[in-house]
Short mmCIF file of C-alpha atoms in Angstrom, two decimals:
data_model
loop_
_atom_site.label_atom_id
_atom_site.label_comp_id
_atom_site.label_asym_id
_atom_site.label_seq_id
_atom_site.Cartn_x
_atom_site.Cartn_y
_atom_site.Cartn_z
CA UNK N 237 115.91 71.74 116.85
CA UNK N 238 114.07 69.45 114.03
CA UNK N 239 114.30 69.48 110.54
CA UNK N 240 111.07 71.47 110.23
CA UNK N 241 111.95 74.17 113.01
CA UNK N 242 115.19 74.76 111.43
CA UNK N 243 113.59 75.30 107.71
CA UNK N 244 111.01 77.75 110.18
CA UNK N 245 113.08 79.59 111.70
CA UNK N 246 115.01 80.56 107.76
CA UNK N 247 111.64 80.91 106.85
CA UNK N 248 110.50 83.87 109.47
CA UNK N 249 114.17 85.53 108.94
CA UNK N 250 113.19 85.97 105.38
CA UNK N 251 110.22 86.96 106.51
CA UNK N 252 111.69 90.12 107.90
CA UNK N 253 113.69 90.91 105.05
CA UNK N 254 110.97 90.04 102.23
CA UNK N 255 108.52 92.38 104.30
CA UNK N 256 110.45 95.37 103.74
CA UNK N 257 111.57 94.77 99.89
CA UNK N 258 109.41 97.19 97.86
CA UNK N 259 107.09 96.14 94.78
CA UNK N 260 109.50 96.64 92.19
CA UNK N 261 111.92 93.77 93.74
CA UNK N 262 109.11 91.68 94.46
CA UNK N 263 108.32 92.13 90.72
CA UNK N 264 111.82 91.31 89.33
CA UNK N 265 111.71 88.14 91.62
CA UNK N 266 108.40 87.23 89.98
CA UNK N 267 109.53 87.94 87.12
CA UNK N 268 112.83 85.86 87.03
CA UNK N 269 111.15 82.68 88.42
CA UNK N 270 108.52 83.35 85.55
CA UNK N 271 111.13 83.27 83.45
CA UNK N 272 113.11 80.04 84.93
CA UNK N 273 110.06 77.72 84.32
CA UNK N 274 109.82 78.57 81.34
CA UNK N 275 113.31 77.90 80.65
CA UNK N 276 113.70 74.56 82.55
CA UNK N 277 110.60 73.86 81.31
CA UNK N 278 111.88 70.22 80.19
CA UNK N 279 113.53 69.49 83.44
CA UNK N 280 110.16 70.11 85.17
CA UNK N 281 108.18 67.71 82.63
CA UNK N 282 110.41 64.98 83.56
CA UNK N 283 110.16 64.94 87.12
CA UNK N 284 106.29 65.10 86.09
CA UNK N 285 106.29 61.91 83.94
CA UNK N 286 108.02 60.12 86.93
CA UNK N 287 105.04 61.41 89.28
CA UNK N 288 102.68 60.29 86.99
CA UNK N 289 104.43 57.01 86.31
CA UNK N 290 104.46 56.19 90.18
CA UNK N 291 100.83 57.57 90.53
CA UNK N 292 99.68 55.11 88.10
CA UNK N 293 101.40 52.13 89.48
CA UNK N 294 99.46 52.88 92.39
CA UNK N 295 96.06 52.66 90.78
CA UNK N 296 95.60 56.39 90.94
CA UNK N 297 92.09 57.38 89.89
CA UNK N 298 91.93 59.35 86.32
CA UNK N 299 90.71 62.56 87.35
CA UNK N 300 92.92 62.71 90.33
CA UNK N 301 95.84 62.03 87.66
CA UNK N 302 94.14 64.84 85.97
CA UNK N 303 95.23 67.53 88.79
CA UNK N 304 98.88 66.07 88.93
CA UNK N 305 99.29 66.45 85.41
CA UNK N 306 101.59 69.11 83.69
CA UNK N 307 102.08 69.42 80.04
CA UNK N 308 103.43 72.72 78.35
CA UNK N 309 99.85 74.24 78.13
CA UNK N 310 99.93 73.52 81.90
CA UNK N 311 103.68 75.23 82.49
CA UNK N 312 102.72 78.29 80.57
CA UNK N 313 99.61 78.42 82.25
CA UNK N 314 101.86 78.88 85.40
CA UNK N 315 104.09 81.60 84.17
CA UNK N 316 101.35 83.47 82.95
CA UNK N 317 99.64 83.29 86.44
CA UNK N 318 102.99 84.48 87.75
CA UNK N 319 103.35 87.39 85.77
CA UNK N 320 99.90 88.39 86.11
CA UNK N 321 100.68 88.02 89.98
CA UNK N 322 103.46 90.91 89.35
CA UNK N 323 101.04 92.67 87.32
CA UNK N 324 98.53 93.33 90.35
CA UNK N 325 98.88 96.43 92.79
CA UNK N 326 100.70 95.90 95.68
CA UNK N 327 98.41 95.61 98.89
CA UNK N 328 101.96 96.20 101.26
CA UNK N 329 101.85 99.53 102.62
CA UNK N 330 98.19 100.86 101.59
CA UNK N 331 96.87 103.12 104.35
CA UNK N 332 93.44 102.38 104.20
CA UNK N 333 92.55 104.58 107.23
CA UNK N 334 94.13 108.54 108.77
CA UNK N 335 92.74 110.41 111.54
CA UNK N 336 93.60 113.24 113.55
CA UNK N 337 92.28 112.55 117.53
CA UNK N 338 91.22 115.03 119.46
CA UNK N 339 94.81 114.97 121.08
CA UNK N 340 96.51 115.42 118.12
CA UNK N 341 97.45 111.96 117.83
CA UNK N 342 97.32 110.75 113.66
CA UNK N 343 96.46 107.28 113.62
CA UNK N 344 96.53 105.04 110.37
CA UNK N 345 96.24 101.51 109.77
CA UNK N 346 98.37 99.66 106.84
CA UNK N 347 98.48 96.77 105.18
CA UNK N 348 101.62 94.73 106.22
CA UNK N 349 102.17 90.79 105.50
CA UNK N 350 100.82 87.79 107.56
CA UNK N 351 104.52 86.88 107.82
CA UNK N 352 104.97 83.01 107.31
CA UNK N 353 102.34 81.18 105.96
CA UNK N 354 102.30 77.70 105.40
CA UNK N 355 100.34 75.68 103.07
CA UNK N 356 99.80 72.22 102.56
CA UNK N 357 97.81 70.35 99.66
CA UNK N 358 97.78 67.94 97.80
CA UNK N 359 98.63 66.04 94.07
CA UNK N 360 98.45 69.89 92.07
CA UNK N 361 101.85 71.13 91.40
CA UNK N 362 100.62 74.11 89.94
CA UNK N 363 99.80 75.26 93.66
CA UNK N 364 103.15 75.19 94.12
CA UNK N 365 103.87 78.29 91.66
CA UNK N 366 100.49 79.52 92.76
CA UNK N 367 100.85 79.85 96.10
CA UNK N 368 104.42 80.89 96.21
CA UNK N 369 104.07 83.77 93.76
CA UNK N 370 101.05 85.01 95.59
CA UNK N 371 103.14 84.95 98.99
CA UNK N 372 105.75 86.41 97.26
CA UNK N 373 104.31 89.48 95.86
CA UNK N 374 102.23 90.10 99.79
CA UNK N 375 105.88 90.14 101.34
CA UNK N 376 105.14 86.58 102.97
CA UNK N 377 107.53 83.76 103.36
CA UNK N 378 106.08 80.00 102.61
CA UNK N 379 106.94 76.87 103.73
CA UNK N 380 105.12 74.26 101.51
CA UNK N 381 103.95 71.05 102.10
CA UNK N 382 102.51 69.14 99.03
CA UNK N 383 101.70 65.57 98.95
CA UNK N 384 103.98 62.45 98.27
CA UNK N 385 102.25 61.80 94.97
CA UNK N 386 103.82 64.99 93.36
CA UNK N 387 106.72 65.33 95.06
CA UNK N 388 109.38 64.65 92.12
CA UNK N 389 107.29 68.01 90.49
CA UNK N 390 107.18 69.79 93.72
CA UNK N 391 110.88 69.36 94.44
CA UNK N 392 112.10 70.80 90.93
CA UNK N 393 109.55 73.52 90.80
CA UNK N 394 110.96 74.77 94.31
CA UNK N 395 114.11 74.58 93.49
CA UNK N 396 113.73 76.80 89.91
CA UNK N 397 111.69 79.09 92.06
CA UNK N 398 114.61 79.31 94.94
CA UNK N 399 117.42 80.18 92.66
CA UNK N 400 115.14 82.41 90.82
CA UNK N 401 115.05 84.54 93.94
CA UNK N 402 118.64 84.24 94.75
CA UNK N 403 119.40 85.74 91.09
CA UNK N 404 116.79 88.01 92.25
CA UNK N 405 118.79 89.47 95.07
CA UNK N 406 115.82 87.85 97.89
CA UNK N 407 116.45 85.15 100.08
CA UNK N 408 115.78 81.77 98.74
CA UNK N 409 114.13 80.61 101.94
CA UNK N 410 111.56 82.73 101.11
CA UNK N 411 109.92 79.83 99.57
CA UNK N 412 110.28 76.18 100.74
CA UNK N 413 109.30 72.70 100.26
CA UNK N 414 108.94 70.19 103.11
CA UNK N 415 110.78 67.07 101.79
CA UNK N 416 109.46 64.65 104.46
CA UNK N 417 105.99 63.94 103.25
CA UNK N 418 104.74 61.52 106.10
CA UNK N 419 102.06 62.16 108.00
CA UNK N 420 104.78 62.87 111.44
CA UNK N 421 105.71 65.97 109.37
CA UNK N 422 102.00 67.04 108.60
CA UNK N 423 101.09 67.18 112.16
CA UNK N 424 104.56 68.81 113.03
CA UNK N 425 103.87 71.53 110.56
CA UNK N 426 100.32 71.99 112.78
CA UNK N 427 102.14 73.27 115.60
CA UNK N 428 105.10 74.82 114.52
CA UNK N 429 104.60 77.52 116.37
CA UNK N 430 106.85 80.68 117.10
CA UNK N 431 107.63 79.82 112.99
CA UNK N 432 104.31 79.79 111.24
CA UNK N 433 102.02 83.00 111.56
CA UNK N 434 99.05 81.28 109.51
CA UNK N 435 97.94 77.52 108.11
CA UNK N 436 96.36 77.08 104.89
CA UNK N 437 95.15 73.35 103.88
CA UNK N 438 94.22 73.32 100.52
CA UNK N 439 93.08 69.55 99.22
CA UNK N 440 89.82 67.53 100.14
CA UNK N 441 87.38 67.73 102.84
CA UNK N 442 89.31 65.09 104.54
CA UNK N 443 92.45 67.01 104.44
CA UNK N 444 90.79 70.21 105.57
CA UNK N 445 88.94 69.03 108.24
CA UNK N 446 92.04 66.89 109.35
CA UNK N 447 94.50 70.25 109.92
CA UNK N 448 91.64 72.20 111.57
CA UNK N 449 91.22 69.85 113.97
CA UNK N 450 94.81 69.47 114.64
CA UNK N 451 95.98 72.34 113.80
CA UNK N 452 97.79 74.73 117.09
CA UNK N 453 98.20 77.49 114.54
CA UNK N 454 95.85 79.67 112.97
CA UNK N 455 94.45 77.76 110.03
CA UNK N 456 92.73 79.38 107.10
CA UNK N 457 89.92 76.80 105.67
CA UNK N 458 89.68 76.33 102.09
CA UNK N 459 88.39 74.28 99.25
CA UNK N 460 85.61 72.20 100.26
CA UNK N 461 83.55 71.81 97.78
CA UNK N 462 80.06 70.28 97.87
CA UNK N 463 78.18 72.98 95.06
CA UNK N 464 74.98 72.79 94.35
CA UNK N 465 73.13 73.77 90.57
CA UNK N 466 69.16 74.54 91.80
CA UNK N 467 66.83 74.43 88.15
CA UNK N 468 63.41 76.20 88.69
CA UNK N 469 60.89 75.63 86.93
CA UNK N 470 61.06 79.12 85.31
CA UNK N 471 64.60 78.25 83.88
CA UNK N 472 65.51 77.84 80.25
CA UNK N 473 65.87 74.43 79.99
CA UNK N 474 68.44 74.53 77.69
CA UNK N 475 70.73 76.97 79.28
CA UNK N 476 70.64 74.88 82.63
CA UNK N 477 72.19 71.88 80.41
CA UNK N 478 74.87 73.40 79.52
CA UNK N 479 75.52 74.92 82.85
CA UNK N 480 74.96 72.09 84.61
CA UNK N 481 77.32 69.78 82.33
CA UNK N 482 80.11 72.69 82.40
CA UNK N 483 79.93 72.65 86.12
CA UNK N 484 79.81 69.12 86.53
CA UNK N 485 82.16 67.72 83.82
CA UNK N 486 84.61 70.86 82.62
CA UNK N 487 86.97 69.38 85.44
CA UNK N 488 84.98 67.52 88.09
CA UNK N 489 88.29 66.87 90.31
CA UNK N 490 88.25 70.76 91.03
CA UNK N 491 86.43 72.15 94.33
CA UNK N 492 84.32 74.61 92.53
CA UNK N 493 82.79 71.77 90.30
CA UNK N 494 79.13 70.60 91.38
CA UNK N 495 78.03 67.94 93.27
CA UNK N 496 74.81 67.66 93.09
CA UNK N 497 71.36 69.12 91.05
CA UNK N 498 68.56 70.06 93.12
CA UNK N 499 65.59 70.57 90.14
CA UNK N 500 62.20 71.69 90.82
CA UNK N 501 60.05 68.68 90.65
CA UNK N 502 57.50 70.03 87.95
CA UNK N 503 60.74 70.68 85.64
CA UNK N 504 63.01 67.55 86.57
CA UNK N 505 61.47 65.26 83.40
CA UNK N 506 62.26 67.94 80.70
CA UNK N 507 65.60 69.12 82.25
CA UNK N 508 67.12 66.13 82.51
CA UNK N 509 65.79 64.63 79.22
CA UNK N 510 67.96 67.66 77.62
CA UNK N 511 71.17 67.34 79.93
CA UNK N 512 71.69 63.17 80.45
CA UNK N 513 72.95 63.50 77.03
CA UNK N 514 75.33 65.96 77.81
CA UNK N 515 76.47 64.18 81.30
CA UNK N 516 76.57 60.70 78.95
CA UNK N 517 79.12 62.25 76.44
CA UNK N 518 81.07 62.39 80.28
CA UNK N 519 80.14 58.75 81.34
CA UNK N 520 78.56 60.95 84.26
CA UNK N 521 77.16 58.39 87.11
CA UNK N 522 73.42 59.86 87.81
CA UNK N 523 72.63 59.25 91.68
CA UNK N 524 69.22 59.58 91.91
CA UNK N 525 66.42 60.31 94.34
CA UNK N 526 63.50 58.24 94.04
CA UNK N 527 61.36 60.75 91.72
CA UNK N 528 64.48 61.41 89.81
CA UNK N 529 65.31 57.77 89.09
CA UNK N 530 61.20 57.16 87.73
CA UNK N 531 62.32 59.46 85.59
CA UNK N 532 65.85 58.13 84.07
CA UNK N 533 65.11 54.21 84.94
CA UNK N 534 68.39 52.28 84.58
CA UNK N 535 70.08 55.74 83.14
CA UNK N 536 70.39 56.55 87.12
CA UNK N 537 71.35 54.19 90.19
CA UNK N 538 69.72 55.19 93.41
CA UNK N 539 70.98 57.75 95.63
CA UNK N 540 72.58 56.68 99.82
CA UNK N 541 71.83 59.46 102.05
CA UNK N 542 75.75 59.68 102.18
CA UNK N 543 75.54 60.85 98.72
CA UNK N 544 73.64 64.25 99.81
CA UNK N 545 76.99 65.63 101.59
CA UNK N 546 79.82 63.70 99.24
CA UNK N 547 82.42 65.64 97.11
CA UNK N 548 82.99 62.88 94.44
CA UNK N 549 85.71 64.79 92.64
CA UNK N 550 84.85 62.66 89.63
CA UNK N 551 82.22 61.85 87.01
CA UNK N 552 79.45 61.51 89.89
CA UNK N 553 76.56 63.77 90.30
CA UNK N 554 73.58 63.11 92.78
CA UNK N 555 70.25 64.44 91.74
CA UNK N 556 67.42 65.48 93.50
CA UNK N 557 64.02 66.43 92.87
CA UNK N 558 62.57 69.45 95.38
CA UNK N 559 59.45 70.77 95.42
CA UNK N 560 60.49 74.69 95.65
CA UNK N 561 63.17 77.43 95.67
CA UNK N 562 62.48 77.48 99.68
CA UNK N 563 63.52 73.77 100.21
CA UNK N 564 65.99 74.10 97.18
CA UNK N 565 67.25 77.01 99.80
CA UNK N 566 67.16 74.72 102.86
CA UNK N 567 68.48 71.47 101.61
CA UNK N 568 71.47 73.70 100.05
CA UNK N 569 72.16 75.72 103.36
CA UNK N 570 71.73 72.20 105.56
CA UNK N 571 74.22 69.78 102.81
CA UNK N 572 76.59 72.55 101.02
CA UNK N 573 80.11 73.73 102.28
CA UNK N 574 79.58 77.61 102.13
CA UNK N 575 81.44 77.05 98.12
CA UNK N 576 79.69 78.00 95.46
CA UNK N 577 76.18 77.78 94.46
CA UNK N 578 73.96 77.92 91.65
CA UNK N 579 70.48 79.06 90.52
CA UNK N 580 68.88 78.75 86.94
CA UNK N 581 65.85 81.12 86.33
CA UNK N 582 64.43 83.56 84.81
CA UNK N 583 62.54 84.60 87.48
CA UNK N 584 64.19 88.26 88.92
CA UNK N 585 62.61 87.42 92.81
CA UNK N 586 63.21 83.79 92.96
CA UNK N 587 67.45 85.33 92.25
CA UNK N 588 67.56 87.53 94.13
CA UNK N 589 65.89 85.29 96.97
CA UNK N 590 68.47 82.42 96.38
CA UNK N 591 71.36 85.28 96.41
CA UNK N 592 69.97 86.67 99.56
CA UNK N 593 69.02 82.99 101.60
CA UNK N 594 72.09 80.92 100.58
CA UNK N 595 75.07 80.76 102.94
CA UNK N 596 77.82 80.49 100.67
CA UNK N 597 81.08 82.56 99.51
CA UNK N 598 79.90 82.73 95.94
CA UNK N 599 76.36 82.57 94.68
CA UNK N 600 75.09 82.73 90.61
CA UNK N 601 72.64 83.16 88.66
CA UNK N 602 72.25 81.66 85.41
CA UNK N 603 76.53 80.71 85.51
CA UNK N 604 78.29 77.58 86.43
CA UNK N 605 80.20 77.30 89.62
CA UNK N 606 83.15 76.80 87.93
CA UNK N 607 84.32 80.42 87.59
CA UNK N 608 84.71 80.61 91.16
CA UNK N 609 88.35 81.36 91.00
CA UNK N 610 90.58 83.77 91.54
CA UNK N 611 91.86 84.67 88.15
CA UNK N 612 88.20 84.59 86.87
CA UNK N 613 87.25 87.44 89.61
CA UNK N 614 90.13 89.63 88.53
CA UNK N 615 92.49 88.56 91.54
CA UNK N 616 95.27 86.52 89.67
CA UNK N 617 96.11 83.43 90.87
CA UNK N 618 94.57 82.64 94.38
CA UNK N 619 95.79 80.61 96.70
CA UNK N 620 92.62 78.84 97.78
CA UNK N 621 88.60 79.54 98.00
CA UNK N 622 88.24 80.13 101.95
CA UNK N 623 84.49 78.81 102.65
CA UNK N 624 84.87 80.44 106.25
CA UNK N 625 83.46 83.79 107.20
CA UNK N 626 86.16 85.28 109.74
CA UNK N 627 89.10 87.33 107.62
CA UNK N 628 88.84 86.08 104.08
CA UNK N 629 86.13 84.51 102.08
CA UNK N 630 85.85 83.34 98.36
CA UNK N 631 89.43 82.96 96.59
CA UNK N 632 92.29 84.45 98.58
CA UNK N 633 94.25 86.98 96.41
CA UNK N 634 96.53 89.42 97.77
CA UNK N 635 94.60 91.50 99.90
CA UNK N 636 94.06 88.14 101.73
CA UNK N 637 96.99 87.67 102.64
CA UNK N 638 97.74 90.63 104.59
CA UNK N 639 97.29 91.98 107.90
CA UNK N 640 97.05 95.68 109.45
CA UNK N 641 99.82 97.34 111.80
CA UNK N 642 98.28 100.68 113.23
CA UNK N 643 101.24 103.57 112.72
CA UNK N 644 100.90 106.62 115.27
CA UNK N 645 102.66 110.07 115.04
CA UNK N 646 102.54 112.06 117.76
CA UNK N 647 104.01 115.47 119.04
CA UNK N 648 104.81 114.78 122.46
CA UNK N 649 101.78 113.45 123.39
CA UNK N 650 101.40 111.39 126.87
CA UNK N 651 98.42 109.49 128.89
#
């Protein structure tokens, strides 16, 4: 047995045990590993530094440094997310259906966990906390797998959360790290099967696309993020600025930030007279289309066709000029990854037709893409924006992360 069967296997016998533990210890678990980072909160800013120290050395771009960064804002940030986690009803055991057949037979269905879910993602520590609190609190077991950039963070942020839950009366293998982070244990973690219940990739398109195609065990998609901001020409001007720039530059290394600005042609010399000063406070790169670029002259570069379907996760945007809300519709549904998409207007028919005709898991009007999250929507902490359509879709909370087991009482009865 490997490394990574062994650390499965004491991963689906807490499983078991975490399944059946109630909401109020679930809560006292969350509530003592809330309460450990905040009091090794020193110890876990250290093993930061020495991330971010090695990052750098290896030419590691800024906003990528961004995302592996904690700081104290950062670390309470986390422990509020976990106690907001407790906060949130427990999905385990809901009976969301009870009938009486015509036999006499009563058959419900229930919410039960997913059982072992694994996740593996990138240079963001805070997924670490994120994802194991949300397991936590749906009676699932994780075994995570983050990337060798953070792993100094990862390591001592697992290991506050696993005595946490041993204090906490709950098996510490509830939650675990993978410490090899080569690319042998990636693809082992793909097919541990018998051991994981469910894969969840949460990182770049790359990554994703990487671990579905691999992947033996379910995998859950998440995270890629080419969003789109459409400005119509019935849009105030000045509004679609500012939502452009906030979804573009608030934290451009984030999947729900946009890509790209698709602007009605009649409106594009106006709209981005009023936001290239925003983008420029940013250092924003303009790729440009060729009406676009007449426009901005040596303010833009020109656009590659590549640059239609990239997720820059950085100060990048590519801009193009359409003629209409219908090819605004088609270019999105043809380049976009079924993220998040935007419409400015103030047209009521021309919204309602963009949140009707565009295949995506969240669609505004008149709001940047960057509130597509799940402590934004009222779900605490998520655990990654699924983009695919079968099971979950939009950011995973709780709910998400359970199953259904049908319970039958009979009287006897026999077929």
């Amino acid at each position: 047995m490997t490394a990574l069967q062994q650390q499965g296997a004491a991963a689906k016998a807490a499983s078991y045990i975490l399944s059946t533990a109630g909401t109020a210890k679930k809560n006292a678990a969350l509530e003592a590993i809330a309460q450990a980072l905040e009091r090794r909160q020193e110890e876990i800013l250290s093993a930061n530094r020495q991330d971010l120290a090695n990052a750098r050395d290896a030419g590691m771009r800024p906003a990528l440094l961004d995302r592996l960064t904690l700081d104290e804002k950062r670390i309470a940030g986390m422990v509020e997310g976990v106690r907001q986690v407790a906060a949130l009803p427990d999905p385990i055991g809901k009976v969301d259906r009870m009938e009486r057949r015509p036999n006499g037979l009563v058959i419900g269905r229930r919410r039960v966990p997913l059982g072992v879910i694994g996740i593996i993602y990138e240079a963001r520590p805070n997924v670490t906390v994120d994802a194991a609190a949300l397991c936590l609190k749906s009676g699932n077991a994780c075994i995570l797998r983050g990337g060798k950039e953070a792993f100094c963070s990862n390591s001592t942020l697992t290991a506050v959360m696993r005595e946490a839950l041993q204090a906490a009366g709950l098996p510490e293998d509830c939650v675990s790290l993978v410490q090899d982070t080569t690319r042998e244990t990636a693809k082992e973690l793909m097919h541990l099967e018998g051991y994981l219940d469910v894969l969840i990739p949460r990182g770049g398109a790359g990554l994703i696309r990487a671990v579905a195609k691999e992947a033996s065990v379910p995998v859950i998609r998440t995270g890629e993020g080419v969003c789109h901001v459409y400005v119509d020409q019935e849009a105030d001007l000045d509004m679609a600025a500012e939502i452009l720039c906030n979804a573009k530059c608030s934290r451009p290394s984030v999947c729900n930030a946009a890509e790209c600005l698709l602007v009605q042609e009649d409106a594009a010399e106006a709209l981005l007279k009023k936001a290239a000063p925003l983008l420029d406070a940013y250092q924003t790169e303009l790729r440009c289309d060729g009406k676009a670029l007449a426009i901005l002259g040596a303010r833009g570069v020109p656009a590659a066709e590549s640059d239609w379907d990239a997720e820059y996760g950085d100060y990048i945007l590519a801009v193009r000029t359409v003629k209409d809300l219908e090819e605004a519709i088609s270019f999105i549904n043809a380049h976009g990854t079924g993220h998040s998409e935007a419409i400015v207007t103030t047209n009521y028919f021309k919204a309602q037709r963009f949140l009707d005709a565009v295949d995506a898991a969240a669609v505004y009007v008149n709001a940047s893409t960057r509130f597509t999250d799940g402590g934004e929507f009222g779900l605490g902490a998520e655990i990654g924006i699924s983009t695919q359509k079968m099971h979950a879709r939009g950011p995973m909370g709780l709910e998400e992360l359970t199953s259904c087991k049908y319970v039958i009482y009979g009287e006897g009865q026999v077929r």
